[in-house]
PDB file of C-alpha atoms in Angstrom:
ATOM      1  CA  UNK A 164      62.391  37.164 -19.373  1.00 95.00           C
ATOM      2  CA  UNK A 165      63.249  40.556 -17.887  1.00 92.00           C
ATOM      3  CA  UNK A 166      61.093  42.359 -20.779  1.00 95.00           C
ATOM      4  CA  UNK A 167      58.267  39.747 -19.890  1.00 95.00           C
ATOM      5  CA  UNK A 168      58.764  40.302 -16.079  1.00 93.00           C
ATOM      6  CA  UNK A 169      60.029  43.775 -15.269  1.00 90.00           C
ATOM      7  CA  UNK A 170      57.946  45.683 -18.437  1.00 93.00           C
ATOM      8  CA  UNK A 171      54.925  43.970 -18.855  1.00 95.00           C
ATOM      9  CA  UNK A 172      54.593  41.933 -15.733  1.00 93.00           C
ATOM     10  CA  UNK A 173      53.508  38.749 -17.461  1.00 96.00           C
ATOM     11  CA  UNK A 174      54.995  36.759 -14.753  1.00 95.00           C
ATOM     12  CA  UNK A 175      53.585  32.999 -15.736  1.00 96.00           C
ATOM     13  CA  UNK A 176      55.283  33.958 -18.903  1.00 96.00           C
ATOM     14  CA  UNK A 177      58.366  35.291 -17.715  1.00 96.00           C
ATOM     15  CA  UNK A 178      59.166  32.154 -15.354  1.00 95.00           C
ATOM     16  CA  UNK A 179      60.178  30.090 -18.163  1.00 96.00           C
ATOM     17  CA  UNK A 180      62.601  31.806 -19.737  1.00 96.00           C
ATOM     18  CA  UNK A 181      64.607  32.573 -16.796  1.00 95.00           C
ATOM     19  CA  UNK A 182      64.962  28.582 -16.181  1.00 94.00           C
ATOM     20  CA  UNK A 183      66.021  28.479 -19.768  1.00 96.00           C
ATOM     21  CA  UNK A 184      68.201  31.505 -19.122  1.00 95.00           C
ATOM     22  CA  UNK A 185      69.331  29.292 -15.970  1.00 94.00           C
ATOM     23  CA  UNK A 186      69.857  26.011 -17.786  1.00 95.00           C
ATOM     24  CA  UNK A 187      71.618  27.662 -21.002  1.00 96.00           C
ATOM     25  CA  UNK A 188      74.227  29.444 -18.655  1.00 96.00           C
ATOM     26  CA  UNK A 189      74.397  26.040 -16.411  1.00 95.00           C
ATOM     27  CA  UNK A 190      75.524  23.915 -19.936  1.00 97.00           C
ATOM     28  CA  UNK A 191      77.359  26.806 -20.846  1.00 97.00           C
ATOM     29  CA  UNK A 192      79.994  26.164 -17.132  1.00 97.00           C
ATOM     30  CA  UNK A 193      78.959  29.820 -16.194  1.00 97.00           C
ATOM     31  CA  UNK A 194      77.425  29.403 -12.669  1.00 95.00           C
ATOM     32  CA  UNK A 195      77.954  32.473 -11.578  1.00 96.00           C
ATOM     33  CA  UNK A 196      75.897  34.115 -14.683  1.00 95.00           C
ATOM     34  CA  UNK A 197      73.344  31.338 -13.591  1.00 95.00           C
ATOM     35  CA  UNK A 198      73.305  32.671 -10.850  1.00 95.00           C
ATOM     36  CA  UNK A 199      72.741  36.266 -11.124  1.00 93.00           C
ATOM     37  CA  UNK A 200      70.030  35.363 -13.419  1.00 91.00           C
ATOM     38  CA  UNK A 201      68.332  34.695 -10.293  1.00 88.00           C
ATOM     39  CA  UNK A 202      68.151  37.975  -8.964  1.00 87.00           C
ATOM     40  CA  UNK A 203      65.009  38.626 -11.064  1.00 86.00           C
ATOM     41  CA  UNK A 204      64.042  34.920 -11.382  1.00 91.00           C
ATOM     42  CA  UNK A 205      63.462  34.687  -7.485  1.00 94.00           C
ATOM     43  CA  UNK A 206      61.192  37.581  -7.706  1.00 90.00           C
ATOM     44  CA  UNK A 207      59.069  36.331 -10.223  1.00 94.00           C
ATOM     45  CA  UNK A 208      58.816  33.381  -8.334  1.00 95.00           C
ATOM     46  CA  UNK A 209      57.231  35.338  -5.464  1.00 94.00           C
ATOM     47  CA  UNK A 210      54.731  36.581  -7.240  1.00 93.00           C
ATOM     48  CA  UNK A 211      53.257  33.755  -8.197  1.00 95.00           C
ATOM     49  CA  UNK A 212      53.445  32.425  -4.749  1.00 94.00           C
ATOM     50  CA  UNK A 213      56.348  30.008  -4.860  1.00 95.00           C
ATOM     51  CA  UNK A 214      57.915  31.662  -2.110  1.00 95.00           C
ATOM     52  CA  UNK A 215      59.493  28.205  -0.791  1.00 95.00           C
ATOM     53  CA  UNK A 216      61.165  27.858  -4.513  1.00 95.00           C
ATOM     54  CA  UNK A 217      62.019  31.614  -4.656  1.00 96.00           C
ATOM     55  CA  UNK A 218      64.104  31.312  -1.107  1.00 96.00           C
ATOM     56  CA  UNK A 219      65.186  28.327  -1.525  1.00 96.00           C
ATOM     57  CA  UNK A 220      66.917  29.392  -5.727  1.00 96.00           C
ATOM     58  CA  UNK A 221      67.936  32.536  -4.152  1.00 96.00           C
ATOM     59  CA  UNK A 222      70.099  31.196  -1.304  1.00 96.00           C
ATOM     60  CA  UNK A 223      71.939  28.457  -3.763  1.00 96.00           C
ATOM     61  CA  UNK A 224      72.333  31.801  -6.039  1.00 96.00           C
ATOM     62  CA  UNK A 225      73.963  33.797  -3.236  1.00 96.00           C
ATOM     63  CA  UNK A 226      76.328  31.201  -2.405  1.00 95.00           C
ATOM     64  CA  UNK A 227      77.486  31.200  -6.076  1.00 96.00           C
ATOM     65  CA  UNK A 228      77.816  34.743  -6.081  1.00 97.00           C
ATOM     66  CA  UNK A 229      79.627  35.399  -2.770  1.00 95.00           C
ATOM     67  CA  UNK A 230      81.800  32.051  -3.648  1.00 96.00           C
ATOM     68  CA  UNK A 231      82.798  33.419  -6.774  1.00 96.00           C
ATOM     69  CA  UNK A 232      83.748  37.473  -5.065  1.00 95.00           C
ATOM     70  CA  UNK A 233      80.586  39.325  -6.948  1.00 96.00           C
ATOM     71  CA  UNK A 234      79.588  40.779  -4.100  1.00 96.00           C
ATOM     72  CA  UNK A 235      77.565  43.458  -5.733  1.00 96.00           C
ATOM     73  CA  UNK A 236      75.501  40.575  -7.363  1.00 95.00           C
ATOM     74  CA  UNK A 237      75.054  38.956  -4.146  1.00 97.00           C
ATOM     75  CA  UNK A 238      73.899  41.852  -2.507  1.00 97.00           C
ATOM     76  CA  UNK A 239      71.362  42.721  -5.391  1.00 95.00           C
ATOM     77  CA  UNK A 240      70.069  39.246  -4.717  1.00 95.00           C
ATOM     78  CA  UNK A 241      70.171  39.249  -0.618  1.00 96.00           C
ATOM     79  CA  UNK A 242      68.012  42.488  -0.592  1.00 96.00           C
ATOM     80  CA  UNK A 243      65.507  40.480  -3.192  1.00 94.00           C
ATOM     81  CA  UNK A 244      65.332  37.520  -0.652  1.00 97.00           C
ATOM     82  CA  UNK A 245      64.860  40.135   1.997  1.00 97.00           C
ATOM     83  CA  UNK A 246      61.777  41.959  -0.270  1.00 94.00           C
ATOM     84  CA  UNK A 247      60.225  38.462  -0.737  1.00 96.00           C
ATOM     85  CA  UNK A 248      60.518  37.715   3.011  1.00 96.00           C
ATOM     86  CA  UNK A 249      59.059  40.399   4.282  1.00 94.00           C
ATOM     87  CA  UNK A 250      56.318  39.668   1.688  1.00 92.00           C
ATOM     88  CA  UNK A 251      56.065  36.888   3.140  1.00 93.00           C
ATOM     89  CA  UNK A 252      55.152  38.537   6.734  1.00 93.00           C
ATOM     90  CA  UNK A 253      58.530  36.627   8.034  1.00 97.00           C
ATOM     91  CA  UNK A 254      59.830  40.083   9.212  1.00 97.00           C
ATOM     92  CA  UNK A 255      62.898  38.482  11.041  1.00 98.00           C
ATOM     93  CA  UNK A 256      63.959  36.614   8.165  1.00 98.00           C
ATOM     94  CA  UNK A 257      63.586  40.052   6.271  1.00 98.00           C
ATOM     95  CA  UNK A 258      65.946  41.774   8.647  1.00 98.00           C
ATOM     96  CA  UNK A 259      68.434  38.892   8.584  1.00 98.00           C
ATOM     97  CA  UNK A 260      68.775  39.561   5.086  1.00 97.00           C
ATOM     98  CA  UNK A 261      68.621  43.155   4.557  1.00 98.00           C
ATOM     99  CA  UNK A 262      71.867  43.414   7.437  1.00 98.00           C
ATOM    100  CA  UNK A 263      73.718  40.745   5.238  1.00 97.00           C
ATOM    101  CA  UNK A 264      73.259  43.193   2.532  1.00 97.00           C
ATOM    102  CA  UNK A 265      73.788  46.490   4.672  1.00 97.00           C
ATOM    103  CA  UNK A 266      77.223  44.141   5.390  1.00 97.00           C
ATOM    104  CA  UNK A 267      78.004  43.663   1.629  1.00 97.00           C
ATOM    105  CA  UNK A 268      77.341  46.871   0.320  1.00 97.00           C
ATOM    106  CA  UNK A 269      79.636  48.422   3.226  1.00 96.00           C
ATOM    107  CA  UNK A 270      82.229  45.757   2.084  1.00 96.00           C
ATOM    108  CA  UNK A 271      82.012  47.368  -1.167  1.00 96.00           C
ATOM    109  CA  UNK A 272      83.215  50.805  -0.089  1.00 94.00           C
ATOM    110  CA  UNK A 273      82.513  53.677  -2.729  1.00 94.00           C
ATOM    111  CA  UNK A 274      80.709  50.594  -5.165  1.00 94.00           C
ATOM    112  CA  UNK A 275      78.310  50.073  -2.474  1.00 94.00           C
ATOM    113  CA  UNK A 276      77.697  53.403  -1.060  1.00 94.00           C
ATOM    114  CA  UNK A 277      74.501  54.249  -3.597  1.00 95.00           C
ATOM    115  CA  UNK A 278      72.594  50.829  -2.616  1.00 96.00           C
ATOM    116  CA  UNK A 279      73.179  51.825   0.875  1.00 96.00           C
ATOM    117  CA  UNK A 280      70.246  54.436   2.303  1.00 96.00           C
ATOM    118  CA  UNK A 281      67.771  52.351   0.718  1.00 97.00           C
ATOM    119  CA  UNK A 282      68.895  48.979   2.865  1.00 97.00           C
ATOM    120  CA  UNK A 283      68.594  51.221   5.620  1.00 97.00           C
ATOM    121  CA  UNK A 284      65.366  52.952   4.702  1.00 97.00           C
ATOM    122  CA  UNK A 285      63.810  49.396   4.309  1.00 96.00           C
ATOM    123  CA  UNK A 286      65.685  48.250   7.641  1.00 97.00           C
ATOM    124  CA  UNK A 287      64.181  51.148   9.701  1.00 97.00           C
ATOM    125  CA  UNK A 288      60.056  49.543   8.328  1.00 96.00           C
ATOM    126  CA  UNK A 289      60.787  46.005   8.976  1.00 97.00           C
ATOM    127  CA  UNK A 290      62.635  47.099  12.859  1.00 98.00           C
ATOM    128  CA  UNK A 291      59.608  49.485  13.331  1.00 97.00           C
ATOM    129  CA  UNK A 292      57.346  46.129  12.055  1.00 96.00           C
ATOM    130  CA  UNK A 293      59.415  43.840  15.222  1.00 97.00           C
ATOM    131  CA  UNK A 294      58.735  46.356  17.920  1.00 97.00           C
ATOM    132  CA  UNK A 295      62.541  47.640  17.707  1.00 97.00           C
ATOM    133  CA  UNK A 296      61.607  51.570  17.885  1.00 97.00           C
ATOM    134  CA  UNK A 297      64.956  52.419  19.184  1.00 97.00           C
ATOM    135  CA  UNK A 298      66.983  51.077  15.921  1.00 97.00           C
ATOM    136  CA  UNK A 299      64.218  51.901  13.783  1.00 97.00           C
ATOM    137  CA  UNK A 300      65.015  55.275  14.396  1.00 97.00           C
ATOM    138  CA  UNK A 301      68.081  55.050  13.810  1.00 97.00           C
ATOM    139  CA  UNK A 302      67.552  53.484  10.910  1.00 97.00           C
ATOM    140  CA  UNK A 303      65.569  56.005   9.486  1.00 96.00           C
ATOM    141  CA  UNK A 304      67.449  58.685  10.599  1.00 97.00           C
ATOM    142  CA  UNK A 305      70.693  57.191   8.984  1.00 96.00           C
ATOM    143  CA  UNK A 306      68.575  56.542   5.477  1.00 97.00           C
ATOM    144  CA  UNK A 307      67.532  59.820   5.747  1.00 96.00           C
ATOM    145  CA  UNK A 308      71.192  61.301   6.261  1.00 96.00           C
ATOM    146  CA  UNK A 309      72.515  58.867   3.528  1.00 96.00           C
ATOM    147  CA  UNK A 310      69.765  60.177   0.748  1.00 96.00           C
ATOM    148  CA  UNK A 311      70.908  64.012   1.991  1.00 96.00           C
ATOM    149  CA  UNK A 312      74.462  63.654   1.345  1.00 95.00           C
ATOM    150  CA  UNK A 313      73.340  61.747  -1.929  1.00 94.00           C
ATOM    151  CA  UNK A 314      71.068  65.267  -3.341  1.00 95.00           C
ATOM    152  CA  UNK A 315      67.811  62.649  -3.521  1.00 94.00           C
ATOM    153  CA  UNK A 316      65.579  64.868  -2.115  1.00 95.00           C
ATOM    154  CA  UNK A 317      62.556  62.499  -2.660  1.00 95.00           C
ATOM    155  CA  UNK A 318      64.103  60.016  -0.400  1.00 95.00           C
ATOM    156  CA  UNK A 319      65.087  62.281   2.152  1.00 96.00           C
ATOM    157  CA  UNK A 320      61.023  62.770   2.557  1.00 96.00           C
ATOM    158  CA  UNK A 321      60.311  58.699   2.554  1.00 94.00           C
ATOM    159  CA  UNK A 322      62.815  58.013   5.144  1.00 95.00           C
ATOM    160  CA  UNK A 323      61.254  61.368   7.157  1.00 94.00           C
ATOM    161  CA  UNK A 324      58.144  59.937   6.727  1.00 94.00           C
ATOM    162  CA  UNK A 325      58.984  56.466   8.149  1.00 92.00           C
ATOM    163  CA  UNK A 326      60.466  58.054  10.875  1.00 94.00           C
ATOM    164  CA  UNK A 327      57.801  59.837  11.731  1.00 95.00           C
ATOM    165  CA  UNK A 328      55.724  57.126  11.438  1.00 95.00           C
ATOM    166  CA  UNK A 329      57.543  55.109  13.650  1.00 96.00           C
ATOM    167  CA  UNK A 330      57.276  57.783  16.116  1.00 95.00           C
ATOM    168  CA  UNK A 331      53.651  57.710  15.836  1.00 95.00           C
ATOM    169  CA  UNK A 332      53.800  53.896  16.195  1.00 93.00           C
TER     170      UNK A 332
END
């Protein structure tokens, strides 16, 4: 499924085997592998425009996750449900999501630290989106610290450039 989705986007063909994936893990007693099979699964799902199925699988999933302590998992998922959202031009929905994961990774301490500039970065374009200039700045400028401190010197120029496109804005 992930070769089929993630590789060679063949995403009618990739749906499939991630509800075998899901029903082989569900006989197997292993809901929480279920449910991190989801992650990708609900993205898939997007694509091809289920985006009522996609939310819908991906919440159950997150429960299972955050139930069962794999927070990282759950967080991995959230930010999916937050891409598929805002996808889905429900830009408050979106945000709801992406602060549950901000929440998580921060949880996390060191383990989340690396998943945490790119929440941010994607926080600061869905606040700028809602009219929030104030905390999209922020935003921004806190993705953009985050990426310094972590030597990505690529992402330091995204989150500059969504800043300074929210000042534009």
């Amino acid at each position: 499924a992930n070769i089929r989705a993630i590789a060679l986007g063949e995403y009618e063909a990739a749906a499939p085997l991630y509800d075998e994936a899901v029903r082989i893990y569900q006989a197997a007693g292993r809901p929480v592998d279920a449910a991190r099979s989801q992650t990708a699964r609900i993205w898939v799902l997007a694509t091809l425009g289920q985006y009522d199925r996609a939310i819908a699988d991906g919440l159950a999933a997150a429960h299972v996750l955050g139930d069962a302590g794999d927070a990282l998992a759950e967080a991995r998922l959230t930010v999916n449900l937050a891409a598929i959202h805002g996808r889905r031009g429900d830009d408050t929905a979106s945000l709801t999501r992406l602060d549950r994961a901000r929440d998580i990774y921060a949880g996390l301490g060191e383990r989340g630290a690396p998943f945490q500039p790119a929440v941010e970065h994607n926080r600061s374009i869905i606040l700028r989106n809602l009219g929030r200039f104030d905390e999209a700045i922020r935003a921004a400028e806190n993705a953009r610290t985050l990426f310094m401190t972590m030597g990505q010197s690529i992402e330091v120029a995204r989150a500059g450039q969504s800043l300074a496109i929210t000042y534009y804005v």
